[in-house]
Amino acid sequence: MNQLGQHNQQNQEPASYHWRTLSLLQAVLDRQAVPDLTEVPGPTVVPNLIQSREIVRERRLTLGALAVKHDRVFNLAYLIDQHLLRVAGEKLRASAAPGVDNVTARTYRRDLSLNITKLHKEVLHKTYQPSPNRRVSIKKDDGSERHLGLPTTREKHLQRAVMILLEAICEPNFYKHSYGFRPRRSARKAVKVLRTWLADRKNTWILEIDLSKFFDTIPHDMLIQVLSEKIGDPVVMKLLKLWLKAGVVVNGDVIHSDRGTPQGGVISPLMANVYLDKVLDQWLTRTYFPTLKGKALHVRYADDFIVAFTHEDECRKALVDITTRLEAFGLTVNQLKTKITCMTCPGPSRVPQAPMSEFSFLGFTYYWTPCPETGWDLRIRTSEKSMKRFMDNLSTWISDVNTQTGEIPLGELRAKLKGHMDYFNTVGINSPQAPRVGQVDAADALPGGADSAGLHNRQIDVPPGERDIPCIQTDIKTSRTITK
């Protein structure tokens, strides 16, 4: 059995243990002074990236297999070595905002070899202490603020390394319809799964529960308890506790709290997923749903989730039961945004002028529409809130660019439009087969551009019923020249 295959035995010593023992024995035999054991042997240059990737990949596969067989995985600390830190360092985003030390990822990576050696030594000798997070506030649509906590690049580096290990352990056991911040999953996949399930069942009730300031209110003690059910390594658990307790700098003062995992931290989304998987996903699917008479589906993207039922009474009862469950784990339900929507397929007796029910999830609005083939079809379109947010942000960006430079970079404008259209294009979700989607010239989005009124639909081979993204030309106002 190789070294990694034995790592789940609790008595396995760190890799440096044998080196230390041999050094002591050699010193005694040679009658020399005892060597300085604080110096950790290791490469003086950055390890080969290709080799490190292969080593980390094999470790992740082994950890995933162990996680399937065992409830807890032990002895992870010795896996935080130069190879893992090399792979984690490569994943640092160059454009990411710096922390309180103002060290950017580009600056940090110039001395990546030295930073890897220092970080490895601190973790090995348990001397690592994180810096506090930098507070950044952004405005939300309702006028309130979302507080982000930005770690330093050094903290992001180590958090990424630990996340690589924990992700391999947690992923095999995560709920299959959890789509937020997980590899090879996306919000569009969540939208498609929910739309397909609702379309196949003509009588459904939608329960929307809004969590108030979820990332800011997760109780540290309960989160640590949930994490310890999967992670049995004391060194890794200490690192997670240190990051939770690092605090945030506000007006020059470090503020500490016993709640919340900072949005902006690399490992925060994974810890939040672990918590909600325990509190909500597994409880619903393994304990709650089997007691129902009807069918039910739970789809979650981070802290946004929908629970759909085929029986109205079970949906209304679930509102009380789920709220009680969430509050028992220290989370707060926003009653003003929590609601139940009847999405029953309209029948022949429906009054033609009566408004039909609809709801929104992950930027899309779900609604019933007449269909010649089946009578009625459940479809999605871009929600008004999402379109307004996009238009406001785009108009603000154009105004700022005009003020600063007097011209609009065509490539950046095209990228913004393409990003919006790639996500909100309903081809492949509303229709069974996705036709080929062409490219849209960004110049056509501006007044005077050819066929600007048909921006979202021109050059896109989409049936008329799929053309649900509104025109944006009336909101883009500029008289400056666009140059590449």
Short mmCIF file of C-alpha atoms in Angstrom, two decimals:
data_model
loop_
_atom_site.label_atom_id
_atom_site.label_comp_id
_atom_site.label_asym_id
_atom_site.label_seq_id
_atom_site.Cartn_x
_atom_site.Cartn_y
_atom_site.Cartn_z
CA MET A 1 0.00 0.00 0.00
CA ASN A 2 1.43 3.43 -0.93
CA GLN A 3 1.81 6.33 1.46
CA LEU A 4 -1.41 8.06 0.40
CA GLY A 5 -3.37 4.83 0.62
CA GLN A 6 -2.39 4.58 4.27
CA HIS A 7 -3.23 8.19 5.10
CA ASN A 8 -6.58 7.43 6.69
CA GLN A 9 -4.89 5.57 9.56
CA GLN A 10 -4.91 7.89 12.53
CA ASN A 11 -1.42 6.96 13.63
CA GLN A 12 0.25 7.92 10.36
CA GLU A 13 3.03 10.50 11.03
CA PRO A 14 3.72 13.53 8.81
CA ALA A 15 6.15 13.03 5.95
CA SER A 16 8.81 15.15 7.68
CA TYR A 17 8.83 12.84 10.73
CA HIS A 18 11.24 10.34 9.17
CA TRP A 19 13.60 13.08 8.04
CA ARG A 20 13.72 14.53 11.55
CA THR A 21 14.36 11.13 13.14
CA LEU A 22 17.15 10.28 10.70
CA SER A 23 18.74 13.70 11.24
CA LEU A 24 18.83 13.19 15.00
CA LEU A 25 20.29 9.67 14.68
CA GLN A 26 22.92 10.84 12.21
CA ALA A 27 23.93 13.69 14.51
CA VAL A 28 24.35 11.33 17.45
CA LEU A 29 26.40 8.85 15.42
CA ASP A 30 28.64 11.60 14.06
CA ARG A 31 28.79 13.28 17.50
CA GLN A 32 27.74 16.52 15.97
CA ALA A 33 25.48 19.24 17.25
CA VAL A 34 21.78 18.54 16.89
CA PRO A 35 20.59 20.11 13.61
CA ASP A 36 18.03 22.90 13.46
CA LEU A 37 14.76 21.05 12.99
CA THR A 38 12.85 24.21 12.14
CA GLU A 39 14.38 24.13 8.69
CA VAL A 40 12.18 22.10 6.39
CA PRO A 41 13.89 20.34 3.49
CA GLY A 42 12.30 21.09 0.18
CA PRO A 43 12.92 22.42 -3.27
CA THR A 44 14.43 25.89 -3.62
CA VAL A 45 12.54 26.37 -6.87
CA VAL A 46 8.90 25.97 -7.76
CA PRO A 47 8.05 22.27 -8.35
CA ASN A 48 7.24 21.21 -11.89
CA LEU A 49 3.60 22.15 -12.51
CA ILE A 50 2.75 19.17 -14.71
CA GLN A 51 4.18 16.71 -12.21
CA SER A 52 2.46 18.48 -9.31
CA ARG A 53 -0.89 18.40 -11.10
CA GLU A 54 -0.63 14.66 -11.63
CA ILE A 55 0.32 14.04 -8.00
CA VAL A 56 -2.57 16.19 -6.74
CA ARG A 57 -4.99 14.53 -9.16
CA GLU A 58 -4.10 11.06 -7.83
CA ARG A 59 -4.48 12.26 -4.26
CA ARG A 60 -7.91 13.71 -4.98
CA LEU A 61 -9.07 10.44 -6.51
CA THR A 62 -7.88 8.52 -3.47
CA LEU A 63 -9.52 10.99 -1.07
CA GLY A 64 -12.78 10.74 -2.97
CA ALA A 65 -12.74 6.96 -2.73
CA LEU A 66 -12.02 7.15 1.00
CA ALA A 67 -14.86 9.64 1.53
CA VAL A 68 -17.34 7.24 -0.05
CA LYS A 69 -16.33 4.44 2.31
CA HIS A 70 -15.75 6.41 5.51
CA ASP A 71 -17.72 9.13 7.27
CA ARG A 72 -14.54 10.98 8.28
CA VAL A 73 -11.12 11.34 6.68
CA PHE A 74 -8.00 11.74 8.81
CA ASN A 75 -4.40 12.90 8.43
CA LEU A 76 -4.72 15.47 5.67
CA ALA A 77 -2.13 17.94 6.93
CA TYR A 78 0.89 16.18 5.41
CA LEU A 79 -0.77 16.43 2.00
CA ILE A 80 -0.39 20.22 2.18
CA ASP A 81 3.07 20.11 0.62
CA GLN A 82 4.97 21.90 -2.15
CA HIS A 83 3.09 20.05 -4.88
CA LEU A 84 -0.34 21.01 -3.57
CA LEU A 85 0.76 24.60 -2.94
CA ARG A 86 2.21 24.76 -6.45
CA VAL A 87 -1.13 23.75 -7.99
CA ALA A 88 -3.03 26.11 -5.68
CA GLY A 89 -0.69 28.98 -6.54
CA GLU A 90 -1.37 28.47 -10.22
CA LYS A 91 -5.10 28.95 -9.58
CA LEU A 92 -4.71 32.40 -8.02
CA ARG A 93 -6.64 34.89 -10.15
CA ALA A 94 -4.44 37.72 -11.34
CA SER A 95 -7.40 40.13 -11.38
CA ALA A 96 -8.53 39.35 -7.82
CA ALA A 97 -8.67 42.27 -5.39
CA PRO A 98 -5.92 42.30 -2.73
CA GLY A 99 -6.43 42.06 1.01
CA VAL A 100 -5.32 44.35 3.83
CA ASP A 101 -1.65 44.11 2.79
CA ASN A 102 -2.41 45.31 -0.77
CA VAL A 103 -0.27 42.51 -2.25
CA THR A 104 -1.76 41.52 -5.59
CA ALA A 105 -1.67 38.02 -7.05
CA ARG A 106 0.81 39.16 -9.71
CA THR A 107 3.23 40.46 -7.07
CA TYR A 108 2.77 37.38 -4.89
CA ARG A 109 3.50 34.99 -7.75
CA ARG A 110 6.81 36.68 -8.58
CA ASP A 111 8.22 35.04 -5.44
CA LEU A 112 6.02 31.96 -5.58
CA SER A 113 8.87 29.56 -4.72
CA LEU A 114 9.75 31.48 -1.56
CA ASN A 115 6.08 31.90 -0.59
CA ILE A 116 5.44 28.18 -1.04
CA THR A 117 8.39 27.30 1.21
CA LYS A 118 7.33 29.76 3.92
CA LEU A 119 3.69 28.71 3.84
CA HIS A 120 4.60 25.02 3.95
CA LYS A 121 6.89 25.59 6.94
CA GLU A 122 4.22 27.54 8.86
CA VAL A 123 1.61 24.85 8.32
CA LEU A 124 4.01 22.04 9.19
CA HIS A 125 5.13 23.67 12.44
CA LYS A 126 1.66 25.01 13.29
CA THR A 127 2.81 28.64 13.38
CA TYR A 128 0.49 29.90 10.66
CA GLN A 129 -1.66 32.90 11.61
CA PRO A 130 -3.98 34.52 9.03
CA SER A 131 -4.34 38.25 8.52
CA PRO A 132 -7.79 39.82 8.98
CA ASN A 133 -10.02 40.32 5.96
CA ARG A 134 -10.55 43.62 4.17
CA ARG A 135 -14.15 44.89 4.26
CA VAL A 136 -15.72 45.82 0.93
CA SER A 137 -19.41 46.73 0.69
CA ILE A 138 -21.52 46.55 -2.47
CA LYS A 139 -25.08 47.76 -2.90
CA LYS A 140 -27.90 45.30 -3.48
CA ASP A 141 -31.04 45.84 -5.55
CA ASP A 142 -33.16 46.53 -2.47
CA GLY A 143 -30.85 49.34 -1.33
CA SER A 144 -29.12 47.37 1.42
CA GLU A 145 -25.43 46.45 1.37
CA ARG A 146 -23.65 43.14 1.01
CA HIS A 147 -20.42 43.01 3.00
CA LEU A 148 -17.50 41.13 1.49
CA GLY A 149 -14.43 40.02 3.40
CA LEU A 150 -11.36 39.86 1.14
CA PRO A 151 -8.44 37.75 2.45
CA THR A 152 -4.85 38.53 1.54
CA THR A 153 -3.33 36.70 -1.42
CA ARG A 154 -1.33 34.59 1.00
CA GLU A 155 -4.54 33.45 2.72
CA LYS A 156 -6.18 32.81 -0.64
CA HIS A 157 -3.23 30.62 -1.59
CA LEU A 158 -3.52 28.37 1.46
CA GLN A 159 -7.32 28.39 1.36
CA ARG A 160 -7.19 27.21 -2.25
CA ALA A 161 -4.84 24.37 -1.28
CA VAL A 162 -7.09 23.21 1.55
CA MET A 163 -10.17 23.59 -0.65
CA ILE A 164 -8.64 21.26 -3.26
CA LEU A 165 -8.43 18.53 -0.61
CA LEU A 166 -11.80 19.17 1.04
CA GLU A 167 -13.59 19.41 -2.30
CA ALA A 168 -12.36 15.91 -3.19
CA ILE A 169 -13.74 14.64 0.13
CA CYS A 170 -17.11 16.44 0.06
CA GLU A 171 -18.09 16.26 -3.60
CA PRO A 172 -18.91 12.51 -3.77
CA ASN A 173 -21.52 12.87 -1.02
CA PHE A 174 -23.08 16.20 -1.95
CA TYR A 175 -26.73 16.32 -3.01
CA LYS A 176 -27.02 15.88 -6.79
CA HIS A 177 -29.31 18.91 -7.30
CA SER A 178 -26.99 21.36 -5.55
CA TYR A 179 -25.41 23.47 -8.29
CA GLY A 180 -23.66 26.45 -6.67
CA PHE A 181 -19.86 26.71 -6.53
CA ARG A 182 -19.30 23.13 -7.56
CA PRO A 183 -17.13 21.75 -10.39
CA ARG A 184 -18.88 21.01 -13.69
CA ARG A 185 -22.16 22.50 -12.43
CA SER A 186 -23.86 25.78 -13.17
CA ALA A 187 -26.95 27.87 -12.56
CA ARG A 188 -28.23 27.08 -16.06
CA LYS A 189 -28.19 23.37 -15.24
CA ALA A 190 -30.27 24.08 -12.13
CA VAL A 191 -32.73 26.10 -14.20
CA LYS A 192 -33.06 23.33 -16.78
CA VAL A 193 -33.61 20.59 -14.18
CA LEU A 194 -36.33 22.61 -12.43
CA ARG A 195 -38.06 23.58 -15.67
CA THR A 196 -38.10 19.97 -16.93
CA TRP A 197 -39.49 18.62 -13.64
CA LEU A 198 -42.27 21.22 -13.52
CA ALA A 199 -43.20 20.74 -17.19
CA ASP A 200 -43.68 17.00 -16.65
CA ARG A 201 -46.05 17.61 -13.74
CA LYS A 202 -49.04 19.81 -14.53
CA ASN A 203 -50.06 20.35 -10.90
CA THR A 204 -47.25 21.86 -8.82
CA TRP A 205 -46.79 24.27 -5.93
CA ILE A 206 -43.58 26.25 -5.52
CA LEU A 207 -42.10 27.09 -2.14
CA GLU A 208 -39.61 29.96 -2.21
CA ILE A 209 -37.71 30.49 1.06
CA ASP A 210 -35.31 33.41 1.30
CA LEU A 211 -32.42 33.20 3.76
CA SER A 212 -31.59 36.57 5.26
CA LYS A 213 -27.84 37.38 5.10
CA PHE A 214 -26.94 33.71 4.99
CA PHE A 215 -23.15 34.06 4.71
CA ASP A 216 -23.10 36.62 7.53
CA THR A 217 -25.15 34.58 10.00
CA ILE A 218 -23.80 31.00 9.88
CA PRO A 219 -22.97 30.13 13.52
CA HIS A 220 -19.29 29.25 13.84
CA ASP A 221 -19.80 26.58 16.48
CA MET A 222 -22.44 24.73 14.44
CA LEU A 223 -20.42 25.06 11.22
CA ILE A 224 -17.32 23.64 12.92
CA GLN A 225 -19.37 20.75 14.27
CA VAL A 226 -20.73 19.93 10.80
CA LEU A 227 -17.24 20.17 9.25
CA SER A 228 -15.76 17.92 11.94
CA GLU A 229 -18.21 15.18 10.95
CA LYS A 230 -16.30 14.92 7.65
CA ILE A 231 -12.81 16.09 8.58
CA GLY A 232 -10.89 14.26 11.30
CA ASP A 233 -7.58 16.07 10.89
CA PRO A 234 -6.90 18.53 13.77
CA VAL A 235 -4.47 20.64 11.74
CA VAL A 236 -6.96 21.23 8.93
CA MET A 237 -9.76 21.89 11.40
CA LYS A 238 -7.54 24.46 13.15
CA LEU A 239 -6.95 26.22 9.83
CA LEU A 240 -10.70 26.40 9.18
CA LYS A 241 -11.27 27.85 12.66
CA LEU A 242 -8.52 30.42 12.17
CA TRP A 243 -10.07 31.65 8.92
CA LEU A 244 -13.50 31.90 10.53
CA LYS A 245 -12.09 33.86 13.48
CA ALA A 246 -9.71 36.06 11.47
CA GLY A 247 -12.03 39.06 11.69
CA VAL A 248 -12.49 41.96 9.29
CA VAL A 249 -10.93 45.42 9.21
CA VAL A 250 -13.54 48.19 9.45
CA ASN A 251 -12.34 51.80 9.64
CA GLY A 252 -8.95 50.65 10.86
CA ASP A 253 -10.27 48.38 13.61
CA VAL A 254 -10.37 44.57 13.51
CA ILE A 255 -13.90 43.34 14.22
CA HIS A 256 -14.40 39.73 15.33
CA SER A 257 -17.65 37.78 15.33
CA ASP A 258 -18.89 34.32 16.22
CA ARG A 259 -21.04 34.19 13.08
CA GLY A 260 -20.53 34.24 9.34
CA THR A 261 -18.04 33.06 6.78
CA PRO A 262 -16.67 35.98 4.73
CA GLN A 263 -17.96 36.32 1.20
CA GLY A 264 -14.83 36.81 -0.85
CA GLY A 265 -12.90 34.03 0.82
CA VAL A 266 -11.82 31.19 -1.46
CA ILE A 267 -13.00 28.47 0.90
CA SER A 268 -16.20 30.19 2.11
CA PRO A 269 -18.50 28.79 -0.63
CA LEU A 270 -17.36 25.24 0.11
CA MET A 271 -17.95 25.62 3.85
CA ALA A 272 -21.39 27.10 3.13
CA ASN A 273 -22.22 24.17 0.85
CA VAL A 274 -21.14 21.68 3.52
CA TYR A 275 -23.40 23.42 6.05
CA LEU A 276 -26.50 23.59 3.83
CA ASP A 277 -25.94 20.05 2.60
CA LYS A 278 -26.24 18.88 6.19
CA VAL A 279 -28.93 21.31 7.34
CA LEU A 280 -31.18 21.24 4.27
CA ASP A 281 -30.28 18.96 1.34
CA GLN A 282 -29.74 15.64 3.09
CA TRP A 283 -32.51 16.26 5.60
CA LEU A 284 -35.06 16.99 2.87
CA THR A 285 -34.16 14.13 0.55
CA ARG A 286 -33.44 11.41 3.13
CA THR A 287 -35.78 12.27 5.98
CA TYR A 288 -38.55 14.64 4.90
CA PHE A 289 -39.48 13.71 1.32
CA PRO A 290 -40.02 9.98 2.06
CA THR A 291 -42.88 10.95 4.40
CA LEU A 292 -44.83 12.78 1.65
CA LYS A 293 -47.73 11.33 -0.31
CA GLY A 294 -46.97 13.37 -3.42
CA LYS A 295 -43.81 14.11 -5.35
CA ALA A 296 -41.29 16.80 -4.46
CA LEU A 297 -38.07 18.30 -5.83
CA HIS A 298 -35.45 20.42 -4.14
CA VAL A 299 -33.03 22.50 -6.29
CA ARG A 300 -30.37 24.69 -4.68
CA TYR A 301 -27.75 27.13 -5.91
CA ALA A 302 -25.68 28.30 -2.91
CA ASP A 303 -28.23 29.88 -0.55
CA ASP A 304 -30.94 30.26 -3.24
CA PHE A 305 -33.25 27.27 -3.36
CA ILE A 306 -36.69 26.16 -4.54
CA VAL A 307 -38.78 23.29 -3.21
CA ALA A 308 -41.56 22.10 -5.55
CA PHE A 309 -44.51 19.91 -4.48
CA THR A 310 -47.42 18.22 -6.22
CA HIS A 311 -49.76 18.62 -3.20
CA GLU A 312 -50.75 22.04 -1.88
CA ASP A 313 -51.23 20.94 1.72
CA GLU A 314 -47.78 19.35 1.83
CA CYS A 315 -46.24 22.51 0.40
CA ARG A 316 -47.84 24.69 3.08
CA LYS A 317 -46.81 22.30 5.84
CA ALA A 318 -43.27 22.21 4.49
CA LEU A 319 -43.02 25.99 4.81
CA VAL A 320 -43.42 25.64 8.58
CA ASP A 321 -41.23 22.55 8.89
CA ILE A 322 -38.35 23.88 6.78
CA THR A 323 -38.42 27.25 8.55
CA THR A 324 -38.23 25.48 11.91
CA ARG A 325 -35.32 23.35 10.69
CA LEU A 326 -33.33 26.33 9.39
CA GLU A 327 -33.88 28.40 12.53
CA ALA A 328 -32.76 25.47 14.68
CA PHE A 329 -29.37 25.71 12.94
CA GLY A 330 -29.03 29.43 13.51
CA LEU A 331 -30.30 30.68 10.13
CA THR A 332 -32.90 33.41 9.61
CA VAL A 333 -35.77 33.19 7.13
CA ASN A 334 -36.84 36.43 5.48
CA GLN A 335 -40.62 36.20 5.78
CA LEU A 336 -41.22 39.15 3.42
CA LYS A 337 -39.55 37.32 0.50
CA THR A 338 -40.77 33.83 1.38
CA LYS A 339 -43.89 32.74 -0.50
CA ILE A 340 -45.87 29.92 -2.08
CA THR A 341 -46.89 30.03 -5.75
CA CYS A 342 -49.41 27.81 -7.50
CA MET A 343 -47.98 26.72 -10.84
CA THR A 344 -50.83 24.41 -11.85
CA CYS A 345 -51.17 24.12 -15.62
CA PRO A 346 -54.13 26.26 -16.84
CA GLY A 347 -57.12 24.20 -17.98
CA PRO A 348 -59.87 24.81 -20.56
CA SER A 349 -62.01 26.59 -17.99
CA ARG A 350 -59.42 29.30 -17.40
CA VAL A 351 -60.67 32.85 -17.99
CA PRO A 352 -58.65 34.19 -20.96
CA GLN A 353 -58.02 37.61 -19.39
CA ALA A 354 -57.08 36.28 -15.95
CA PRO A 355 -53.38 36.68 -15.04
CA MET A 356 -51.41 33.47 -14.75
CA SER A 357 -49.07 32.67 -11.89
CA GLU A 358 -45.32 32.83 -12.38
CA PHE A 359 -42.19 32.84 -10.23
CA SER A 360 -38.52 33.68 -10.67
CA PHE A 361 -35.41 31.67 -9.83
CA LEU A 362 -31.77 32.35 -10.69
CA GLY A 363 -32.64 35.24 -12.99
CA PHE A 364 -35.35 33.46 -14.99
CA THR A 365 -39.14 33.74 -14.77
CA TYR A 366 -41.12 30.48 -15.11
CA TYR A 367 -44.56 30.72 -16.73
CA TRP A 368 -47.17 28.70 -18.62
CA THR A 369 -47.85 29.56 -22.26
CA PRO A 370 -50.26 28.10 -24.88
CA CYS A 371 -48.69 25.46 -27.11
CA PRO A 372 -50.36 24.08 -30.31
CA GLU A 373 -48.91 20.61 -29.82
CA THR A 374 -49.56 19.98 -26.12
CA GLY A 375 -52.05 22.68 -25.18
CA TRP A 376 -49.81 24.32 -22.58
CA ASP A 377 -46.05 24.41 -22.10
CA LEU A 378 -43.98 25.62 -19.16
CA ARG A 379 -41.31 28.02 -20.34
CA ILE A 380 -38.79 30.48 -18.99
CA ARG A 381 -37.75 34.01 -19.89
CA THR A 382 -35.33 36.58 -18.53
CA SER A 383 -36.84 38.10 -15.41
CA GLU A 384 -37.56 41.83 -15.38
CA LYS A 385 -35.30 42.26 -12.37
CA SER A 386 -32.35 40.62 -14.14
CA MET A 387 -32.84 42.67 -17.29
CA LYS A 388 -33.10 45.92 -15.34
CA ARG A 389 -29.94 45.12 -13.39
CA PHE A 390 -28.05 44.35 -16.58
CA MET A 391 -29.23 47.51 -18.32
CA ASP A 392 -28.45 49.71 -15.33
CA ASN A 393 -24.94 48.26 -15.01
CA LEU A 394 -24.30 48.53 -18.74
CA SER A 395 -25.52 52.13 -18.93
CA THR A 396 -23.38 53.08 -15.92
CA TRP A 397 -20.33 51.43 -17.46
CA ILE A 398 -20.81 53.22 -20.79
CA SER A 399 -21.22 56.56 -19.04
CA ASP A 400 -18.09 56.01 -16.94
CA VAL A 401 -15.99 54.92 -19.92
CA ASN A 402 -17.14 57.91 -21.96
CA THR A 403 -16.24 60.27 -19.15
CA GLN A 404 -12.79 58.78 -18.60
CA THR A 405 -11.58 57.98 -22.13
CA GLY A 406 -14.07 59.49 -24.57
CA GLU A 407 -14.48 56.16 -26.36
CA ILE A 408 -15.96 52.73 -25.72
CA PRO A 409 -13.77 49.62 -26.19
CA LEU A 410 -15.72 47.48 -28.62
CA GLY A 411 -14.18 44.22 -27.43
CA GLU A 412 -15.18 44.80 -23.81
CA LEU A 413 -18.70 45.80 -24.82
CA ARG A 414 -19.02 42.67 -26.94
CA ALA A 415 -17.84 40.55 -24.01
CA LYS A 416 -20.46 42.06 -21.68
CA LEU A 417 -23.27 41.47 -24.17
CA LYS A 418 -22.09 37.95 -24.93
CA GLY A 419 -21.86 37.04 -21.24
CA HIS A 420 -25.43 38.20 -20.66
CA MET A 421 -26.79 36.45 -23.73
CA ASP A 422 -24.90 33.22 -23.12
CA TYR A 423 -26.57 32.86 -19.74
CA PHE A 424 -30.06 34.08 -20.57
CA ASN A 425 -30.37 32.42 -23.97
CA THR A 426 -33.20 29.91 -23.48
CA VAL A 427 -32.25 27.71 -26.43
CA GLY A 428 -31.64 24.20 -25.09
CA ILE A 429 -33.82 24.83 -22.05
CA ASN A 430 -37.20 25.75 -23.51
CA SER A 431 -36.67 23.69 -26.66
CA PRO A 432 -35.71 19.99 -26.75
CA GLN A 433 -32.88 20.53 -29.23
CA ALA A 434 -30.56 23.51 -29.29
CA PRO A 435 -29.98 25.04 -32.74
CA ARG A 436 -26.70 26.66 -33.60
CA VAL A 437 -26.31 30.06 -31.98
CA GLY A 438 -24.56 32.70 -34.04
CA GLN A 439 -22.55 35.68 -32.90
CA VAL A 440 -23.94 39.18 -32.47
CA ASP A 441 -21.95 42.24 -33.47
CA ALA A 442 -21.69 44.56 -30.49
CA ALA A 443 -21.90 47.62 -32.74
CA ASP A 444 -25.49 46.71 -33.53
CA ALA A 445 -26.38 47.33 -29.90
CA LEU A 446 -25.86 51.05 -30.30
CA PRO A 447 -28.20 53.62 -31.85
CA GLY A 448 -27.64 53.69 -35.57
CA GLY A 449 -26.45 50.09 -35.71
CA ALA A 450 -28.01 47.83 -38.31
CA ASP A 451 -31.25 46.27 -37.06
CA SER A 452 -30.49 47.37 -33.47
CA ALA A 453 -34.09 46.74 -32.43
CA GLY A 454 -33.57 43.02 -32.93
CA LEU A 455 -30.28 42.68 -31.10
CA HIS A 456 -31.08 39.61 -29.02
CA ASN A 457 -32.75 37.74 -31.86
CA ARG A 458 -30.91 38.81 -35.01
CA GLN A 459 -28.45 36.22 -36.35
CA ILE A 460 -29.74 33.69 -33.85
CA ASP A 461 -31.64 30.77 -35.34
CA VAL A 462 -34.31 30.58 -32.66
CA PRO A 463 -38.03 29.82 -33.05
CA PRO A 464 -40.27 32.85 -32.42
CA GLY A 465 -41.42 31.48 -29.07
CA GLU A 466 -37.83 31.41 -27.84
CA ARG A 467 -37.22 35.11 -28.47
CA ASP A 468 -37.78 36.33 -24.98
CA ILE A 469 -34.84 38.65 -24.32
CA PRO A 470 -35.96 42.29 -24.67
CA CYS A 471 -34.26 44.87 -26.87
CA ILE A 472 -31.63 46.99 -25.14
CA GLN A 473 -31.04 49.78 -27.65
CA THR A 474 -33.24 52.33 -25.89
CA ASP A 475 -31.15 52.10 -22.72
CA ILE A 476 -27.72 52.51 -24.29
CA LYS A 477 -27.23 56.22 -24.80
CA THR A 478 -23.96 57.62 -26.07
CA SER A 479 -22.80 60.00 -28.75
CA ARG A 480 -19.12 59.10 -28.56
CA THR A 481 -17.27 57.19 -31.22
CA ILE A 482 -16.67 53.48 -30.66
CA THR A 483 -13.18 52.29 -31.49
CA LYS A 484 -11.45 48.95 -31.19
#
